[in-house]
Amino acid sequence: MMRTRPLKVALLGCGVVGSEVARIMTTQADDLAARIGAPVELAGVAVRRPDRVREGIPAELVTTDATALVKRGDLDVVVEVIGGIEPARTLITTAFAHGASVVSANKALLAQDGAALHAAAEEHGKDLYYEAAVAGAIPLIRPLRESLAGDKVNRVLGIVNGTTNFILDAMDTTGAGYQEALDEATALGYAEADPTADVEGFDAAAKAAILAGIAFHTRVRLDDVHREGMTEVTAADIASAKEMGCTIKLLAICERAGDGASVTARVHPAMIPLTHPLASVRGAYNAVFVESEAAGQLMFYGPGAGGAPTASAVLGDLVAVCRNRLGGATGPGESAYAALPVSPMGDVVTRYHISLDVADKPGVLAQVATVFAEHGVSIDTVRQQGKDGEASLVVVTHRASDAALGGTVEALRKLDTVRGVASIMRVEGE
């Protein structure tokens, strides 16, 4: 039997995502009530600019006093989609203290202070759900912390930023340069006016911290994630990748060490073979590849951003939290029992693609090979092209640590025959 008293929901933020959440709550109210077992009522909407017209939202529900809204005491769920660290952090903890569970899409806050937020939720016996914080509409958080809770996840490898994937895909398929591809992404609305958070990897790094924490039952903060942007990827890098049967993606990679004693989390551009499932992810889409011991390899794919896709994830969490509320229970909280150390980037082992500008004369290859050998980095393949006294030398290594590769490159720069290091690219997915 359906309960007639509605569950009251407050919305913090009414931008692209928030307005879509409000619209779906209104237009699909009957379906949501049937799925939950009780009607849901939009009890208030906190905004910064109250004079803006918000279709379908009664003016009496709109307020600029978000603190007063979350302190009402009669709310069942607070949906936070304002983003940023403050005032979101204070509003969320205040909501817990005044009896409401929270649904959030705030990746930056969760990556920085997820442990504290989970602790506050547990202290007050409330839920904290955040499916929308990573990969938009793609169900990912819940499968990791619920469906795979009985399995051991060893690796999470993914494209979790649509803007960078659109840019790199355009460079690969059309031959466009970085700036040209970025301009197209901006014109189409895939890139913000200031794309720094996307192209420098900050957005993906926050998501990597969240994924690593859930996958490995270990607290991983944003500061633990090694981050490199993709602004230095060139048309020459794209061409080199094609020659190797690869493409370039900005990847979030979370791995358990081979001995299981530590984990790593990193974001950087990498070459991946065209045979890998992630290589076929085009445009602004996201995809995450999960490797676990019992389930094996799993692929999650779909739109990773935008109002409607992100609202879909928010509403999914809202339904789950409301069901918990009716049942007098809470869902899974933080699982950090493993408490594994996060290893530095220098310990990460992978393959490398190094492009060198060298003098076109005898003995250069031998000198370069000697440097690699002295630093314990094994060479897989070498390709050399020369003209008019100058040459390019492309070296692909076997698996080596980041620290060993760094020492190798430093030594290479000291050779008189090496004019410069044109590019260094990791090779993943093999």
Coordinates of C-alpha atoms in Angstrom, one line a residue:
M1 CA 0.0 0.0 0.0
M2 CA 1.3 3.4 -0.9
R3 CA 1.9 5.9 1.8
T4 CA -0.1 9.1 1.3
R5 CA 2.2 11.6 3.2
P6 CA 4.8 12.8 0.7
L7 CA 8.5 12.6 1.2
K8 CA 9.9 16.2 1.1
V9 CA 12.8 17.0 -1.1
A10 CA 14.9 20.2 -1.2
L11 CA 17.0 21.1 -4.2
L12 CA 20.2 23.1 -3.8
G13 CA 21.0 24.6 -7.2
C14 CA 18.8 24.9 -10.2
G15 CA 21.1 25.2 -13.1
V16 CA 21.4 22.7 -16.0
V17 CA 21.2 19.7 -13.8
G18 CA 19.0 21.0 -11.0
S19 CA 16.3 22.3 -13.4
E20 CA 16.2 18.9 -15.1
V21 CA 15.8 17.2 -11.8
A22 CA 12.9 19.4 -10.9
R23 CA 11.3 18.9 -14.3
I24 CA 11.5 15.1 -14.0
M25 CA 10.2 15.2 -10.4
T26 CA 7.2 17.1 -11.7
T27 CA 6.4 15.4 -15.0
Q28 CA 7.0 11.9 -13.7
A29 CA 5.6 12.3 -10.2
D30 CA 3.2 9.4 -10.5
D31 CA 5.8 7.0 -11.7
L32 CA 8.3 8.1 -9.1
A33 CA 5.6 7.7 -6.4
A34 CA 4.8 4.1 -7.6
R35 CA 8.5 3.1 -7.6
I36 CA 9.2 4.6 -4.2
G37 CA 6.0 3.7 -2.4
A38 CA 5.1 7.3 -1.5
P39 CA 4.8 10.6 -3.4
V40 CA 7.7 13.0 -3.4
E41 CA 7.2 16.7 -3.0
L42 CA 9.6 19.4 -4.0
A43 CA 9.6 21.4 -0.8
G44 CA 12.1 24.2 -1.7
V45 CA 14.7 25.2 -4.2
A46 CA 17.8 27.3 -3.2
V47 CA 19.3 29.5 -5.9
R48 CA 21.7 32.4 -6.2
R49 CA 19.6 34.5 -8.6
P50 CA 15.9 34.4 -7.6
D51 CA 14.8 36.7 -10.4
R52 CA 15.5 34.1 -13.2
V53 CA 12.5 32.5 -14.7
R54 CA 12.4 28.8 -13.8
E55 CA 9.7 27.0 -15.8
G56 CA 7.5 24.6 -13.8
I57 CA 8.9 25.7 -10.4
P58 CA 6.4 27.7 -8.3
A59 CA 8.0 31.1 -7.2
E60 CA 7.1 30.4 -3.5
L61 CA 9.5 27.4 -3.5
V62 CA 12.5 29.5 -4.6
T63 CA 14.8 30.9 -1.9
T64 CA 18.3 32.4 -1.7
D65 CA 18.7 31.2 1.9
A66 CA 20.0 27.7 1.4
T67 CA 21.0 27.4 5.1
A68 CA 17.5 28.1 6.3
L69 CA 16.2 25.6 3.8
V70 CA 18.3 22.7 5.0
K71 CA 17.6 23.6 8.6
R72 CA 13.8 23.3 8.2
G73 CA 13.8 19.9 10.0
D74 CA 11.0 18.4 8.0
L75 CA 13.0 17.5 4.9
D76 CA 13.6 13.8 4.0
V77 CA 16.2 14.4 1.2
V78 CA 18.4 17.2 0.1
V79 CA 19.7 17.1 -3.4
E80 CA 22.9 19.1 -3.8
V81 CA 23.9 20.1 -7.4
I82 CA 25.6 23.5 -6.7
G83 CA 29.1 22.1 -6.9
G84 CA 32.3 23.5 -5.4
I85 CA 33.6 23.0 -1.9
E86 CA 31.8 25.7 0.1
P87 CA 29.0 26.4 0.8
A88 CA 28.2 22.8 -0.4
R89 CA 30.1 21.1 2.4
T90 CA 28.5 23.1 5.2
L91 CA 25.0 22.7 3.7
I92 CA 25.4 18.9 3.4
T93 CA 26.6 18.5 6.9
T94 CA 23.8 20.8 8.1
A95 CA 21.3 18.8 6.3
F96 CA 22.4 15.6 8.0
A97 CA 22.3 17.3 11.4
H98 CA 18.7 18.4 10.7
G99 CA 17.4 15.0 9.7
A100 CA 17.8 14.8 5.9
S101 CA 19.7 12.3 3.8
V102 CA 21.7 13.8 0.9
V103 CA 22.0 13.1 -2.8
S104 CA 25.0 14.9 -4.4
A105 CA 26.7 15.3 -7.8
N106 CA 29.7 17.1 -6.3
K107 CA 32.8 15.2 -7.4
A108 CA 35.3 17.9 -6.2
L109 CA 33.9 17.9 -2.7
L110 CA 33.6 14.1 -2.5
A111 CA 37.2 13.7 -3.7
Q112 CA 38.5 16.2 -1.2
D113 CA 36.3 15.5 1.9
G114 CA 34.4 12.3 1.2
A115 CA 35.6 10.7 4.4
A116 CA 34.3 13.6 6.5
L117 CA 30.9 13.6 4.7
H118 CA 30.5 9.9 5.2
A119 CA 31.3 10.2 8.9
A120 CA 28.7 12.9 9.2
A121 CA 26.1 10.8 7.4
E122 CA 26.9 7.9 9.7
E123 CA 26.8 10.0 12.9
H124 CA 23.3 11.1 12.1
G125 CA 22.1 7.8 10.6
K126 CA 21.5 9.2 7.1
D127 CA 22.3 8.3 3.5
L128 CA 24.9 9.9 1.3
Y129 CA 24.5 8.9 -2.4
Y130 CA 26.5 10.3 -5.3
E131 CA 26.1 8.3 -8.5
A132 CA 26.0 11.5 -10.6
A133 CA 29.4 12.5 -9.3
V134 CA 31.2 10.2 -11.8
A135 CA 30.4 9.5 -15.4
G136 CA 27.0 11.2 -15.6
A137 CA 24.2 8.7 -16.4
I138 CA 26.4 5.6 -16.4
P139 CA 25.6 3.4 -13.5
L140 CA 29.0 3.0 -11.9
I141 CA 29.2 3.9 -8.3
R142 CA 26.4 1.6 -7.2
P143 CA 27.8 -1.4 -9.2
L144 CA 31.2 -0.9 -7.6
R145 CA 30.0 -0.5 -4.0
E146 CA 27.0 -2.9 -4.2
S147 CA 27.0 -5.3 -7.1
L148 CA 30.8 -6.0 -6.8
A149 CA 30.9 -5.8 -3.0
G150 CA 31.7 -9.5 -2.8
D151 CA 34.4 -9.4 -5.5
K152 CA 38.0 -8.1 -5.5
V153 CA 38.4 -5.3 -8.0
N154 CA 42.0 -5.0 -9.3
R155 CA 41.8 -2.3 -11.9
V156 CA 39.5 0.6 -13.0
L157 CA 40.5 2.1 -16.3
G158 CA 38.3 4.7 -17.9
I159 CA 37.4 7.8 -20.0
V160 CA 35.6 9.9 -17.5
N161 CA 35.6 13.3 -19.1
G162 CA 33.6 13.9 -22.2
T163 CA 35.2 17.2 -23.2
T164 CA 38.7 15.7 -23.5
N165 CA 37.4 12.7 -25.3
F166 CA 35.7 14.8 -27.8
I167 CA 38.9 16.8 -28.4
L168 CA 41.2 13.8 -28.8
D169 CA 38.6 12.0 -30.9
A170 CA 38.4 15.0 -33.3
M171 CA 42.2 15.2 -33.5
D172 CA 42.3 11.5 -34.3
T173 CA 39.5 11.3 -36.9
T174 CA 39.8 14.7 -38.6
G175 CA 43.5 15.6 -38.2
A176 CA 42.6 18.8 -36.3
G177 CA 45.1 20.4 -34.0
Y178 CA 44.4 20.7 -30.3
Q179 CA 43.2 24.4 -30.4
E180 CA 41.0 23.7 -33.5
A181 CA 39.4 20.7 -31.8
L182 CA 38.9 22.7 -28.5
D183 CA 37.3 25.5 -30.4
E184 CA 34.8 23.0 -32.0
A185 CA 34.1 21.5 -28.6
T186 CA 33.4 25.0 -27.2
A187 CA 31.1 25.9 -30.1
L188 CA 29.1 22.7 -29.5
G189 CA 28.8 23.3 -25.8
Y190 CA 31.0 20.4 -24.8
A191 CA 33.7 22.7 -23.3
E192 CA 33.3 25.5 -20.8
A193 CA 34.5 29.0 -21.6
D194 CA 37.4 28.1 -19.2
P195 CA 38.2 24.5 -20.0
T196 CA 41.0 24.2 -17.5
A197 CA 39.3 21.7 -15.2
D198 CA 38.7 19.4 -18.1
V199 CA 41.8 19.6 -20.3
E200 CA 44.3 19.8 -17.4
G201 CA 42.7 16.6 -15.8
F202 CA 41.3 18.1 -12.6
D203 CA 37.8 16.9 -13.3
A204 CA 39.0 13.4 -14.2
A205 CA 41.3 13.3 -11.1
A206 CA 38.5 14.0 -8.7
K207 CA 36.5 11.1 -10.3
A208 CA 39.5 8.8 -10.1
A209 CA 39.8 9.5 -6.4
I210 CA 36.2 8.6 -5.8
L211 CA 36.5 5.4 -8.0
A212 CA 39.7 4.2 -6.3
G213 CA 38.3 4.7 -2.9
I214 CA 35.2 2.6 -3.6
A215 CA 37.0 0.0 -5.7
F216 CA 39.8 -0.7 -3.2
H217 CA 38.0 0.0 0.1
T218 CA 40.6 2.6 0.8
R219 CA 40.5 6.4 1.4
V220 CA 41.9 8.1 -1.7
R221 CA 41.9 11.9 -1.8
L222 CA 42.3 14.2 -4.7
D223 CA 45.9 14.9 -3.6
D224 CA 46.7 11.2 -3.9
V225 CA 45.9 11.2 -7.6
H226 CA 48.8 11.9 -10.1
R227 CA 47.4 14.3 -12.7
E228 CA 48.6 15.3 -16.2
G229 CA 46.5 17.2 -18.7
M230 CA 46.2 16.7 -22.4
T231 CA 47.1 20.2 -23.8
E232 CA 50.5 19.0 -24.9
V233 CA 49.2 16.2 -27.1
T234 CA 50.1 17.0 -30.7
A235 CA 49.2 15.9 -34.2
A236 CA 52.5 14.1 -34.3
D237 CA 51.6 12.1 -31.2
I238 CA 48.3 11.2 -32.8
A239 CA 50.1 10.1 -36.0
S240 CA 52.6 8.0 -33.9
A241 CA 49.8 6.3 -32.1
K242 CA 48.2 5.4 -35.5
E243 CA 51.5 3.9 -36.7
M244 CA 51.4 1.7 -33.6
G245 CA 47.8 0.7 -34.1
C246 CA 46.7 2.8 -31.2
T247 CA 44.7 5.9 -30.4
I248 CA 45.2 8.5 -27.6
K249 CA 42.8 8.9 -24.7
L250 CA 42.9 10.9 -21.4
L251 CA 42.5 8.0 -19.0
A252 CA 41.7 7.7 -15.3
I253 CA 43.6 4.6 -14.0
C254 CA 43.1 3.1 -10.6
E255 CA 45.1 0.0 -9.9
R256 CA 45.9 -2.5 -7.1
A257 CA 49.6 -3.4 -6.9
G258 CA 50.5 -6.9 -8.0
D259 CA 51.2 -7.9 -4.4
G260 CA 48.0 -6.3 -3.3
A261 CA 49.8 -4.2 -0.7
S262 CA 49.1 -0.8 -2.2
V263 CA 47.1 1.1 -4.8
T264 CA 47.7 3.9 -7.3
A265 CA 45.4 6.4 -8.9
R266 CA 46.4 8.6 -11.9
V267 CA 45.1 10.6 -14.8
H268 CA 47.1 11.2 -18.0
P269 CA 47.0 10.9 -21.8
A270 CA 47.9 7.4 -23.0
M271 CA 48.1 5.4 -26.1
I272 CA 45.7 2.4 -26.1
P273 CA 45.5 -0.3 -28.8
L274 CA 42.6 0.0 -31.3
T275 CA 41.6 -3.5 -30.1
H276 CA 40.8 -2.3 -26.6
P277 CA 37.1 -1.6 -26.0
L278 CA 37.9 2.0 -24.8
A279 CA 39.5 2.8 -28.1
S280 CA 36.1 2.9 -29.8
V281 CA 34.6 5.4 -27.4
R282 CA 33.9 8.4 -29.6
G283 CA 32.8 12.0 -29.2
A284 CA 31.8 13.2 -25.7
Y285 CA 30.9 9.8 -24.4
N286 CA 32.4 8.2 -21.3
A287 CA 33.3 4.6 -20.6
V288 CA 34.9 2.7 -17.7
F289 CA 36.5 -0.7 -17.8
V290 CA 36.6 -2.6 -14.6
E291 CA 38.7 -5.7 -14.0
S292 CA 37.8 -8.0 -11.0
E293 CA 38.8 -11.4 -9.9
A294 CA 35.5 -13.2 -10.1
A295 CA 33.5 -11.1 -12.5
G296 CA 36.4 -10.6 -14.9
Q297 CA 36.2 -7.7 -17.3
L298 CA 33.2 -5.3 -17.2
M299 CA 32.5 -2.3 -19.4
F300 CA 30.3 0.6 -18.5
Y301 CA 29.5 3.0 -21.4
G302 CA 27.2 6.0 -22.0
P303 CA 26.8 9.8 -21.9
G304 CA 29.0 11.2 -19.2
A305 CA 27.6 14.7 -18.8
G306 CA 24.7 17.0 -19.6
G307 CA 21.5 18.0 -17.8
A308 CA 19.3 15.0 -18.6
P309 CA 21.9 12.2 -18.3
T310 CA 23.2 13.6 -14.9
A311 CA 19.7 14.2 -13.7
S312 CA 18.9 10.5 -14.5
A313 CA 21.7 9.5 -12.0
V314 CA 20.5 12.0 -9.4
L315 CA 16.9 10.7 -9.7
G316 CA 18.1 7.1 -9.4
D317 CA 19.8 8.0 -6.1
L318 CA 16.7 9.9 -5.0
V319 CA 14.5 6.9 -5.5
A320 CA 17.0 4.6 -3.6
V321 CA 17.3 7.1 -0.7
C322 CA 13.5 7.6 -0.5
R323 CA 13.0 3.8 -0.4
N324 CA 15.5 3.5 2.4
R325 CA 13.7 6.3 4.3
L326 CA 10.4 4.5 4.1
G327 CA 12.0 1.3 5.3
G328 CA 13.8 3.0 8.2
A329 CA 17.1 1.9 6.9
T330 CA 20.2 3.3 5.3
G331 CA 22.2 2.1 2.3
P332 CA 25.9 1.4 2.2
G333 CA 28.2 4.0 3.6
E334 CA 32.0 4.4 3.3
S335 CA 34.0 1.2 3.1
A336 CA 37.6 2.0 3.9
Y337 CA 38.6 -1.1 6.0
A338 CA 41.5 -2.0 3.7
A339 CA 43.3 1.2 4.4
L340 CA 45.9 0.5 1.7
P341 CA 48.7 3.0 1.1
V342 CA 48.6 5.0 -2.1
S343 CA 51.9 4.5 -3.9
P344 CA 53.6 7.5 -5.6
M345 CA 53.7 7.8 -9.4
G346 CA 57.3 6.8 -9.5
D347 CA 56.3 3.2 -8.5
V348 CA 53.8 2.9 -11.4
V349 CA 54.9 0.4 -14.0
T350 CA 53.8 0.7 -17.6
R351 CA 55.1 0.9 -21.2
Y352 CA 56.3 4.1 -22.8
H353 CA 56.5 5.7 -26.2
I354 CA 59.3 8.2 -26.4
S355 CA 60.0 10.4 -29.4
L356 CA 63.5 11.9 -29.6
D357 CA 65.0 14.5 -31.9
V358 CA 68.6 13.3 -32.6
A359 CA 71.6 14.0 -34.9
D360 CA 71.5 11.9 -38.1
K361 CA 74.9 10.2 -37.8
P362 CA 76.3 6.8 -37.0
G363 CA 76.3 5.6 -33.4
V364 CA 73.3 7.6 -32.1
L365 CA 71.1 4.5 -31.8
A366 CA 73.8 2.7 -29.8
Q367 CA 74.3 5.6 -27.5
V368 CA 70.5 5.9 -26.8
A369 CA 70.2 2.1 -26.3
T370 CA 73.1 2.2 -23.8
V371 CA 71.3 4.8 -21.7
F372 CA 68.1 2.7 -21.6
A373 CA 70.1 -0.3 -20.6
E374 CA 72.0 1.5 -17.9
H375 CA 68.7 2.5 -16.3
G376 CA 67.2 -0.9 -16.5
V377 CA 64.6 0.0 -19.1
S378 CA 64.1 -2.7 -21.8
I379 CA 63.4 -1.5 -25.3
D380 CA 60.7 -3.2 -27.3
T381 CA 60.9 -1.5 -30.7
V382 CA 62.9 1.4 -32.3
R383 CA 62.0 3.4 -35.4
Q384 CA 64.4 6.0 -36.9
Q385 CA 64.0 8.5 -39.7
G386 CA 66.6 10.9 -40.8
K387 CA 67.1 13.8 -43.3
D388 CA 69.6 16.6 -43.8
G389 CA 71.6 15.8 -40.6
E390 CA 68.6 15.6 -38.3
A391 CA 66.5 12.6 -37.4
S392 CA 63.7 11.4 -35.2
L393 CA 64.0 8.3 -33.0
V394 CA 60.9 6.6 -31.6
V395 CA 61.5 4.2 -28.8
V396 CA 58.8 1.9 -27.4
T397 CA 59.8 0.3 -24.1
H398 CA 58.7 -2.9 -22.3
R399 CA 57.1 -2.3 -18.9
A400 CA 59.2 0.0 -16.7
S401 CA 58.6 2.1 -13.6
D402 CA 57.9 5.8 -14.0
A403 CA 61.0 6.5 -11.8
A404 CA 63.3 4.4 -14.0
L405 CA 61.9 6.1 -17.2
G406 CA 62.4 9.5 -15.6
G407 CA 66.1 8.8 -14.9
T408 CA 66.5 7.5 -18.5
V409 CA 65.1 10.7 -20.0
E410 CA 67.2 12.9 -17.8
A411 CA 70.3 11.0 -19.0
L412 CA 69.2 11.1 -22.6
R413 CA 68.9 14.9 -22.5
K414 CA 72.6 15.1 -21.6
L415 CA 73.7 13.3 -24.8
D416 CA 75.3 15.6 -27.4
T417 CA 73.5 13.7 -30.1
V418 CA 70.0 14.2 -28.6
R419 CA 68.6 17.5 -29.6
G420 CA 65.5 17.2 -27.5
V421 CA 62.7 14.9 -26.2
A422 CA 59.7 15.6 -28.5
S423 CA 57.2 13.7 -26.5
I424 CA 56.7 11.0 -23.9
M425 CA 53.5 9.0 -23.9
R426 CA 52.4 6.0 -21.7
V427 CA 51.0 3.0 -23.4
E428 CA 48.1 1.3 -21.6
G429 CA 45.4 -1.3 -22.0
E430 CA 47.6 -4.2 -23.0

